[in-house]
Short mmCIF file of C-alpha atoms and ligand atoms in Angstrom, two decimals:
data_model
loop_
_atom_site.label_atom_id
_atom_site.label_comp_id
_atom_site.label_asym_id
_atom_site.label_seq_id
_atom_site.Cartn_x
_atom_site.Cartn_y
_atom_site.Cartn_z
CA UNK T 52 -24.35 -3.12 10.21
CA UNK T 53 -21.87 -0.70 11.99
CA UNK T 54 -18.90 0.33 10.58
CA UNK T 55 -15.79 0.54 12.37
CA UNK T 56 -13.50 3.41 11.38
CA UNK T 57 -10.19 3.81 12.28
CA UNK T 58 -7.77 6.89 11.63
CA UNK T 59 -4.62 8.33 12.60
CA UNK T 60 -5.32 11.04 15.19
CA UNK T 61 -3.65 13.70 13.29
CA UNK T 62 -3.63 14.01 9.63
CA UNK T 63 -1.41 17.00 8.01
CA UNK T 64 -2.26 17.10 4.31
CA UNK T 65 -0.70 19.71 1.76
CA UNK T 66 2.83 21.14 1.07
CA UNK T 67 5.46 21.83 3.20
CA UNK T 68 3.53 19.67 5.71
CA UNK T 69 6.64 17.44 6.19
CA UNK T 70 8.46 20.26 7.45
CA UNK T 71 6.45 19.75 10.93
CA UNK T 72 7.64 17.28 12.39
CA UNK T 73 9.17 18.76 15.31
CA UNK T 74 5.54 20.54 16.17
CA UNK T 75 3.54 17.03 15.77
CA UNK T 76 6.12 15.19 18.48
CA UNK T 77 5.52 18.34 21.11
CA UNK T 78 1.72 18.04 20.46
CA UNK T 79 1.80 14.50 20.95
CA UNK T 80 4.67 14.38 24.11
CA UNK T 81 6.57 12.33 22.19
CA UNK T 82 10.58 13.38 22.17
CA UNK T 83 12.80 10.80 21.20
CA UNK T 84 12.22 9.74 17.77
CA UNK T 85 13.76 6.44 15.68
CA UNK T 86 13.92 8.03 12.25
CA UNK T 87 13.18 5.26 9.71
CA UNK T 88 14.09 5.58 6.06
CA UNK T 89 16.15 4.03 2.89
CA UNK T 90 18.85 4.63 1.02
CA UNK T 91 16.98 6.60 -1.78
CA UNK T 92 15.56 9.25 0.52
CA UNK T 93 18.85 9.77 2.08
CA UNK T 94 20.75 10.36 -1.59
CA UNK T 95 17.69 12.92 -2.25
CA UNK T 96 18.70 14.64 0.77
CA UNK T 97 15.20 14.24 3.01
CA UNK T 98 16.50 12.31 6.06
CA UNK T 99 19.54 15.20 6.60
CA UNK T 100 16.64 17.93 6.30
CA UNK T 101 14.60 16.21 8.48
CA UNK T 102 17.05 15.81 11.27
CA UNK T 103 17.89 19.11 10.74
CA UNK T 104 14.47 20.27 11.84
CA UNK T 105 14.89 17.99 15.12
CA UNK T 106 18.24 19.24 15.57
CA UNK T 107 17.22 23.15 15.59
CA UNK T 108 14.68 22.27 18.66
CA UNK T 109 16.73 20.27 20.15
CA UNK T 110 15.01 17.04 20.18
CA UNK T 111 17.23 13.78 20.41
CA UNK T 112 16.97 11.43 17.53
CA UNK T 113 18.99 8.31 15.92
CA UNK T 114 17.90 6.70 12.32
CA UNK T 115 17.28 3.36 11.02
CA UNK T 116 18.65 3.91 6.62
CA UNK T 117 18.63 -0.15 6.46
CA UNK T 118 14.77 -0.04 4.71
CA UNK T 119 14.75 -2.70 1.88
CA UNK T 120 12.03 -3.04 -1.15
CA UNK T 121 9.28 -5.53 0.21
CA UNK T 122 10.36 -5.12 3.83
CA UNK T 123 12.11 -8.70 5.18
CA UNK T 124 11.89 -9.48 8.58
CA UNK T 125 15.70 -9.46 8.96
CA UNK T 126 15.51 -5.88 7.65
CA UNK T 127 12.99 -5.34 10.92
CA UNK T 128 15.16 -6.97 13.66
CA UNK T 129 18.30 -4.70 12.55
CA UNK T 130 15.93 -1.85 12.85
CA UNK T 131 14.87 -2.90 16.72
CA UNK T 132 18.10 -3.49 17.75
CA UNK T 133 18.78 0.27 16.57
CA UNK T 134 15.08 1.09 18.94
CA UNK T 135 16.42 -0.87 21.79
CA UNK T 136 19.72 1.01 22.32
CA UNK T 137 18.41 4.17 22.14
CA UNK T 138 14.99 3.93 24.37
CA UNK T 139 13.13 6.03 21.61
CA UNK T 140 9.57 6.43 22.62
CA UNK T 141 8.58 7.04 18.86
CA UNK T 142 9.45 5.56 15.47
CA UNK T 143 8.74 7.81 12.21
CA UNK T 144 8.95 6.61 8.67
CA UNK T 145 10.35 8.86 6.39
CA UNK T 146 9.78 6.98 2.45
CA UNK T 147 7.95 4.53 0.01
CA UNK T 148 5.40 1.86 2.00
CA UNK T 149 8.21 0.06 2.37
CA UNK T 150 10.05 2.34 5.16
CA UNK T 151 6.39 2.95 6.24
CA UNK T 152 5.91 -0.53 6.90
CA UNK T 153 9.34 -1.54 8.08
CA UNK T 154 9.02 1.59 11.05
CA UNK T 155 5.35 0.37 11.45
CA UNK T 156 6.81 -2.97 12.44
CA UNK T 157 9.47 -1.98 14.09
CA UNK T 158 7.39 -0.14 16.62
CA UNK T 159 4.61 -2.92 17.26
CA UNK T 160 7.67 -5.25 17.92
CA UNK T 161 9.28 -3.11 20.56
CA UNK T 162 7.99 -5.33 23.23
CA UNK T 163 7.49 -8.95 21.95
CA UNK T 164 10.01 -11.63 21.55
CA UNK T 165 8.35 -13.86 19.21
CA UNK T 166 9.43 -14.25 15.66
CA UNK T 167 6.96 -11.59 13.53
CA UNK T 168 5.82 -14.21 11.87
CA UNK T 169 4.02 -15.38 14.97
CA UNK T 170 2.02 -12.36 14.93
CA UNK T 171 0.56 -12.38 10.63
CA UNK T 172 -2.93 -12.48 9.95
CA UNK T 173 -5.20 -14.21 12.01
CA UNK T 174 -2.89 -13.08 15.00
CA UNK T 175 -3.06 -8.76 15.69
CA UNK T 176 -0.43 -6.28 16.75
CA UNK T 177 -3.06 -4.34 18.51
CA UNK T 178 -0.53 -1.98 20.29
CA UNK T 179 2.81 -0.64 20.37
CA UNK T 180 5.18 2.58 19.87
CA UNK T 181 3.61 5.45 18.47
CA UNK T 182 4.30 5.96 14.47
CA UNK T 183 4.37 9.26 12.85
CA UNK T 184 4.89 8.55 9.11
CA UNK T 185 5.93 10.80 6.37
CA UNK T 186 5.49 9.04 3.13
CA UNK T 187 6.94 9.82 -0.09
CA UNK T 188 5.23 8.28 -2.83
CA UNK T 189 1.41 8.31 -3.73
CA UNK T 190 0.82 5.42 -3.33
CA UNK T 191 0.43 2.75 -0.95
CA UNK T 192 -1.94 4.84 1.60
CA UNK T 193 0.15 2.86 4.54
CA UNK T 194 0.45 5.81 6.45
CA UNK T 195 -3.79 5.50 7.32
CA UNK T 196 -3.71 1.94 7.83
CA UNK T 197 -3.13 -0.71 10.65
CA UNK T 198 -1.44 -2.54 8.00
CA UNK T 199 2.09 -4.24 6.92
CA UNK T 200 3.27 -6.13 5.07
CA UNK T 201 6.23 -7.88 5.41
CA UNK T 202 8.21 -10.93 3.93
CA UNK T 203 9.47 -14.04 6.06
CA UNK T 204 13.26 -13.76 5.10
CA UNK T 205 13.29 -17.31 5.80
CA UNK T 206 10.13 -18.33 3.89
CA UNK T 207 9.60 -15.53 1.11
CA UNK T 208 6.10 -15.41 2.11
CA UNK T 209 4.79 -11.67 2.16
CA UNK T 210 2.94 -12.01 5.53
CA UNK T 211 -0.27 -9.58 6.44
CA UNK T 212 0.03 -8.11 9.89
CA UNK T 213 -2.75 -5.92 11.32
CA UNK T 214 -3.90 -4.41 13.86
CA UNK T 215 -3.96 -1.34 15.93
CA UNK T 216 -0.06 -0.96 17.18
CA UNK T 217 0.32 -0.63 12.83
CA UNK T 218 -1.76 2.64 13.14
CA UNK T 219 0.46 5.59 12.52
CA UNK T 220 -0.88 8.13 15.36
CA UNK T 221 0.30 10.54 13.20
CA UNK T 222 0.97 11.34 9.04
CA UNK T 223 2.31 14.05 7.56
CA UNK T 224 1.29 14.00 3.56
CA UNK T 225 3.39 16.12 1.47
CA UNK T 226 2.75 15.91 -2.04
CA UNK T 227 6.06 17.99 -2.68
CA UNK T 228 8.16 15.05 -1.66
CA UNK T 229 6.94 13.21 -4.58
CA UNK T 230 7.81 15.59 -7.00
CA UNK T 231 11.02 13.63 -7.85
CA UNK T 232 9.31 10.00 -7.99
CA UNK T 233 10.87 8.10 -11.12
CA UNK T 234 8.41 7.53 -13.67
CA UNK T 235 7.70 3.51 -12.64
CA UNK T 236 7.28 4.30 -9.24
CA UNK T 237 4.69 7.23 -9.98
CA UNK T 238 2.96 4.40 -12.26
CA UNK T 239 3.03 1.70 -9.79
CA UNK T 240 2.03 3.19 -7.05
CA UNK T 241 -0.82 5.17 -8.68
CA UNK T 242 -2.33 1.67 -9.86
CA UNK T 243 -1.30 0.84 -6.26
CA UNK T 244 -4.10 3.44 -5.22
CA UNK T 245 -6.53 2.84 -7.44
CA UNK T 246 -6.45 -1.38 -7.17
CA UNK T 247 -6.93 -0.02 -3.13
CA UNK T 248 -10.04 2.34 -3.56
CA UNK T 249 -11.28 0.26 -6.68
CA UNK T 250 -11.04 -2.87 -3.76
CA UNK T 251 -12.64 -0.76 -1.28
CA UNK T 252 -15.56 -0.07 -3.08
CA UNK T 253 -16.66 -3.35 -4.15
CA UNK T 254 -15.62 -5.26 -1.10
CA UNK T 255 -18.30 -7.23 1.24
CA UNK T 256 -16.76 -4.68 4.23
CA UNK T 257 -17.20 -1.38 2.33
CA UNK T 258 -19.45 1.01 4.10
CA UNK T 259 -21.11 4.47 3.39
CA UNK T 260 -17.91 6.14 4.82
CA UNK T 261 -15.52 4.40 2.93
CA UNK T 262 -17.93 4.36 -0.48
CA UNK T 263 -17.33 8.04 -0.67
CA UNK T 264 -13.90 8.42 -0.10
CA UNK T 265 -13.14 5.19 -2.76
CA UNK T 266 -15.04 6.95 -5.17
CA UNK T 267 -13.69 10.48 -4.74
CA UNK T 268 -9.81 8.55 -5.07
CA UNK T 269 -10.77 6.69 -8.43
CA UNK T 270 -11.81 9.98 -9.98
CA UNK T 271 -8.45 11.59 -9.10
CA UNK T 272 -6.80 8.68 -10.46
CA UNK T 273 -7.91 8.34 -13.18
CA UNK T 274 -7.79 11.96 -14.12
CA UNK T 275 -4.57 12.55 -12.72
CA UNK T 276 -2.08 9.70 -12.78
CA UNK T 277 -1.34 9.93 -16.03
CA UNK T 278 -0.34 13.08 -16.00
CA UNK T 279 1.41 12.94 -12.87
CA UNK T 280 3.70 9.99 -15.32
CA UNK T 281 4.26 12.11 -17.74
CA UNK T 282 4.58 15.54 -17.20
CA UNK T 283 6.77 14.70 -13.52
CA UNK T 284 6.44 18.38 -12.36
CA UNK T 285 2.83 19.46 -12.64
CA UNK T 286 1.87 20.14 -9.16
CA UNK T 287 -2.35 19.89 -9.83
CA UNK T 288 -1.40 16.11 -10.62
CA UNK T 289 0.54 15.59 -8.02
CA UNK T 290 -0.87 16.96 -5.14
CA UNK T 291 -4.42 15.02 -6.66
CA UNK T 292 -2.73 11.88 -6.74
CA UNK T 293 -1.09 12.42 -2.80
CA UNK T 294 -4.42 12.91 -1.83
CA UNK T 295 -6.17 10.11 -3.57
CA UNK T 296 -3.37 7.70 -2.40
CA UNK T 297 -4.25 8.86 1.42
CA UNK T 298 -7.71 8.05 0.31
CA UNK T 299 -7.47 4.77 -0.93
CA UNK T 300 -5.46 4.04 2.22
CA UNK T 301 -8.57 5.40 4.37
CA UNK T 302 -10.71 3.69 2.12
CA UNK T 303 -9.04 -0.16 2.21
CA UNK T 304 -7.84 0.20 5.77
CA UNK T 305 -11.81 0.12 7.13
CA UNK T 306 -13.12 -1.85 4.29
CA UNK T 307 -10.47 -4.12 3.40
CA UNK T 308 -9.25 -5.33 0.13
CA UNK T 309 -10.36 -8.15 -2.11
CA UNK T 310 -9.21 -10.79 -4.89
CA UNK T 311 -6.42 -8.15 -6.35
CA UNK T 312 -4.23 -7.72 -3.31
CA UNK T 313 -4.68 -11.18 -1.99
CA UNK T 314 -3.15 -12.14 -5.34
CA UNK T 315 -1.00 -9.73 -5.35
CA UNK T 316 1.45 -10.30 -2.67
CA UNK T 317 2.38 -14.19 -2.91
CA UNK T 318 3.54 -12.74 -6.78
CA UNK T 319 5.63 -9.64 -5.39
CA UNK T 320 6.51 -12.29 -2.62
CA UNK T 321 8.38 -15.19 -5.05
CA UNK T 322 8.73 -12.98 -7.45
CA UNK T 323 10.08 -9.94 -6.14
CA UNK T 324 7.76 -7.75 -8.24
CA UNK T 325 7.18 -4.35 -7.02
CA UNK T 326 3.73 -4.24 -4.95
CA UNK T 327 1.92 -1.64 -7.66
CA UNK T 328 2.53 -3.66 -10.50
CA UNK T 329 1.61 -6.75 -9.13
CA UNK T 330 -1.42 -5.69 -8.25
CA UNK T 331 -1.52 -3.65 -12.31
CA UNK T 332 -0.52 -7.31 -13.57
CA UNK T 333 -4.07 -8.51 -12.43
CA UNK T 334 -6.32 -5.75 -12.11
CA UNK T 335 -8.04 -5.66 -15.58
CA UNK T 336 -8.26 -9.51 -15.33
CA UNK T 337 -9.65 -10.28 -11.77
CA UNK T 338 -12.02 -7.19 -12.13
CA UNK T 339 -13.63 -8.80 -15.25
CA UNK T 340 -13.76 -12.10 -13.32
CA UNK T 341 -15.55 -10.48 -9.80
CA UNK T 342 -18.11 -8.02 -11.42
CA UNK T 343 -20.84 -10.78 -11.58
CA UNK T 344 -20.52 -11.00 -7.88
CA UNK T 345 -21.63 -6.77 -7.84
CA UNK T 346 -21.76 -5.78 -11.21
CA UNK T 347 -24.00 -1.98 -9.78
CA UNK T 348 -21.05 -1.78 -7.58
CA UNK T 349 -18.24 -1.87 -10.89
CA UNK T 350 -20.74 0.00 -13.15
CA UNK T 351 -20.24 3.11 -10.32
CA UNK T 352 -16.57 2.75 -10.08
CA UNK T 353 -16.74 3.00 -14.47
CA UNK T 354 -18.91 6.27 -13.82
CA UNK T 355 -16.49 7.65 -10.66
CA UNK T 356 -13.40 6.73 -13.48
CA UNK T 357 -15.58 8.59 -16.06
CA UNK T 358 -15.00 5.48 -18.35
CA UNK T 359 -18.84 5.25 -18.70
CA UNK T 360 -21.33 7.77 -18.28
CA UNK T 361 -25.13 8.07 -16.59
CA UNK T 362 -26.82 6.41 -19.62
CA UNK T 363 -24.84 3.53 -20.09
CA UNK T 364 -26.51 0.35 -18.54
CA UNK T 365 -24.07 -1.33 -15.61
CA UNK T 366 -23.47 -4.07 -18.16
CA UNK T 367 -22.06 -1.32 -20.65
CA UNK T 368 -20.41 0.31 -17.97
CA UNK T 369 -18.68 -2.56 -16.92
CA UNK T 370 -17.47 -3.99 -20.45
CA UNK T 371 -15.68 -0.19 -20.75
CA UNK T 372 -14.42 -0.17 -17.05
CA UNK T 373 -12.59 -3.74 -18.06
CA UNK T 374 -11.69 -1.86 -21.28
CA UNK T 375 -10.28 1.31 -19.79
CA UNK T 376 -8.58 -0.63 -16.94
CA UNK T 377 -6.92 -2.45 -19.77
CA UNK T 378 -6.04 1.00 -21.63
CA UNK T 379 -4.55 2.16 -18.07
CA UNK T 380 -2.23 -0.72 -18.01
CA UNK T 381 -1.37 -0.43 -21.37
CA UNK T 382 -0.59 3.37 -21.30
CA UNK T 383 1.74 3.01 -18.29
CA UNK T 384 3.31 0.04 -19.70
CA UNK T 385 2.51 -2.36 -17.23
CA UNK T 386 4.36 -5.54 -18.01
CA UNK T 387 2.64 -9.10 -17.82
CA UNK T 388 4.70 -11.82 -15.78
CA UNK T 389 5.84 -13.25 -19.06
CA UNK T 390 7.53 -10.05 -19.90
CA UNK T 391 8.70 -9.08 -16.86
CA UNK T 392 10.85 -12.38 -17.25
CA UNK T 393 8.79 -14.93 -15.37
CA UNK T 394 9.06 -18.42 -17.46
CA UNK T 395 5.88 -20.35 -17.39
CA UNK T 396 7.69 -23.16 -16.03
CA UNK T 397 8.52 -21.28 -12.90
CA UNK T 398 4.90 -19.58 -13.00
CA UNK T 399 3.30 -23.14 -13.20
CA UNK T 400 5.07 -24.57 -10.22
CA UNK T 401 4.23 -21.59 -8.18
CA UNK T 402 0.90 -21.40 -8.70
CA UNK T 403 -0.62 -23.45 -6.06
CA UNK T 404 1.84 -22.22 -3.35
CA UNK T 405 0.52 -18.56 -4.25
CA UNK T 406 -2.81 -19.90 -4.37
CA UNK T 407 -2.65 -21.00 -0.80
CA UNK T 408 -1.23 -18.08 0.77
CA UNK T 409 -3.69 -15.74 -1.46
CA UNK T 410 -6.23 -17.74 0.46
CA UNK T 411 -4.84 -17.56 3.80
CA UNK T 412 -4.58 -13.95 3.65
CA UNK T 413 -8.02 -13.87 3.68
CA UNK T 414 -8.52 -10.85 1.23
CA UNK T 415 -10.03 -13.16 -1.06
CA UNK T 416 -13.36 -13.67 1.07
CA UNK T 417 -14.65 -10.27 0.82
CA UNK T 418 -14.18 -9.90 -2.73
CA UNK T 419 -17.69 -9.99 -4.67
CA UNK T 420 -17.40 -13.13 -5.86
CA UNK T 421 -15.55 -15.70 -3.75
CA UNK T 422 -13.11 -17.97 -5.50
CA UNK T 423 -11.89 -21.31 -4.38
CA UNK T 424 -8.11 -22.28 -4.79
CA UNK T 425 -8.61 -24.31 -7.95
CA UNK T 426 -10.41 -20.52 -9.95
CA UNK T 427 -7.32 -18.69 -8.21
CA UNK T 428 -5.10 -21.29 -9.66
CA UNK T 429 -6.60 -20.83 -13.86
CA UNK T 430 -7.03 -16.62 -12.75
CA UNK T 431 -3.14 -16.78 -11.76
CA UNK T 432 -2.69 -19.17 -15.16
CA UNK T 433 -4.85 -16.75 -17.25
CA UNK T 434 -2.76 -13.67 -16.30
CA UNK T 435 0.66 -14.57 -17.36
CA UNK T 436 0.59 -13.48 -20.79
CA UNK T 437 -2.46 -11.21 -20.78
FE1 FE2 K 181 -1.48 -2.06 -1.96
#
């Protein structure tokens, strides 16, 4: 089998690497940029140094603040109206996934008339404007990936778009800028990572290329994220967990993800829960319930974690990488639905509607084990108090 590999042409990984912006446009021609970003970044001051930078060489630039948590479609057509006026010949994404995937958007869309939701998975944006993106949490890996997501304001439905016109051409990965993440967001988005290389790994796409990364971004995970949550300043955590986010973005971009996201996103969807801890809700649970379909595959991500060493067996292995996934969730204080205010009354009617879009997104068919929409209906059930 050949595996198909796609990257951003440049990748600028370490500090201050934000703070070249101006230099990436010039190498790449590009000089008139849509900055894209949200109203958090702006109070913290980012946006105004970035435009700074553009200012001092003189490049021409306008900005998009009007980013929302799980990206609508509305939030997207206010942000190409902004494009249209202005003839910018680049959009860059300064923030969370969500700004990420809201410029991402914005950018494939500069051409087409059709309603975005005319273009979600099994439809591709395969081209575009280019998209530098600058993210600022470790986390969602969007900046390597031909990915968004983005919910139907109409519907609620959290729609998958792909394809190549999602491909930042260019990201600049600063683990300085997440210095100041809030403690949820750190957790979130570090489960984020490590449902995406965990996914990665045992998915029917992953390949040689993407084993290695997935299994270098679980071991920074899980000896980093916890740290990174509580001790907010420590720079060895955080610049391990930038990195392993950028990772697990490489990783799930070319390999796709599985059962956990597919589930994931109808929940953040109706439910407006963040993406991270959607995908926390169900990770310990849906991993328990795939590893029959590539229980080797599990036992190595319990060895990459360090849950389970070289002599345990893959069934050992795998009844401590359920345990410690468990412990993880625990530690960060990942809520269930129940607690996070969800009554099972409004869980139980939503069930098969999330069951049907988790199927249409089609994540579920390369997880080990394939589920039909009646086991996606009792996993959803099973999770809401555990
Ligand atoms: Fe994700």
């Amino acid at each position: 089998m050949t595996a198909n590999i796609n990257l951003p042409r440049i990748l600028r990984i370490g500090a201050e690497a934000s703070q070249m912006l101006p230099a990436t446009l010039k190498e790449l021609g590009l000089s008139r940029p849509l900055l894209v970003s949200d109203a958090f970044i702006v109070s913290l001051g980012w946006l105004t140094k970035l435009q700074q930078q553009l200012d001092q060489e003189g490049i021409f630039h306008r900005s998009f603040t009007g980013v929302v948590p799980d990206p609508t479609t509305d939030a997207i057509y206010e942000g190409l109206a902004v494009l249209r006026e202005n003839q910018h010949d680049c959009v860059v994404a300064l923030g969370g996934g969500s700004a990420i995937d809201t410029a991402k958007t914005i950018a494939a869309m500069a051409e087409r008339d059709q309603p975005i939701r005319h273009y979600k998975v099994p439809q591709t944006l395969d081209d575009g404007l280019p998209i530098i993106a600058i993210p600022t949490t470790a986390g969602t890996g969007s900046e390597t990936t031909r990915v968004a997501v983005i919910t139907d304001t109409e519907t609620h439905e959290k729609m998958l778009c792909m394809g190549f016109g999602l491909m930042p051409v260019a990201a600049l990965v600063d683990f300085e800028l997440t210095m100041t993440m809030p403690l949820r967001l750190t957790a979130d988005t570090g489960i984020d990572s490590l449902c995406h290389a965990l996914e990665a790994y045992v998915s029917r796409r992953a390949n040689p290329f993407t084993d290695t990364i997935a299994l270098a971004s679980m071991t920074a995970i899980a000896k980093h994220l916890r740290t990174a949550c509580r001790e907010p300043d420590n720079r060895v955590a955080r610049e391990a967990m930038m990195l392993a986010a950028t990772q697990g973005g490489i990783a799930f971009s070319n390999a796709s993800v599985t059962l956990i996201h597919g589930m994931s996103r109808p929940i953040g969807g109706l439910f407006h829960v963040p993406h991270g801890m959607s995908n926390a809700m169900l990770l310990p649970a849906i991993t328990e319930w795939s590893i029959s379909g590539a229980p080797s595959r599990y036992a190595d991500c319990a060895r990459a974690m360090q849950l389970a060493n070289a002599s345990d067996s893959d069934d050992q292995a795998n009844q401590k990488l359920v345990a410690g996934l468990r412990q993880l969730c625990a530690d960060l204080q990942v809520p269930t639905p129940a607690s996070f205010g969800i009554s099972n009354e409004e869980w139980r009617q939503a069930i098969p509607t999330m069951a049907q879009q988790a199927l249409n997104s089609g994540s579920p068919a390369n997880n080990p084990r394939i589920p039909n929409a009646e086991q996606i209906a009792e996993l959803y059930q099973g999770v809401w108090t555990n």
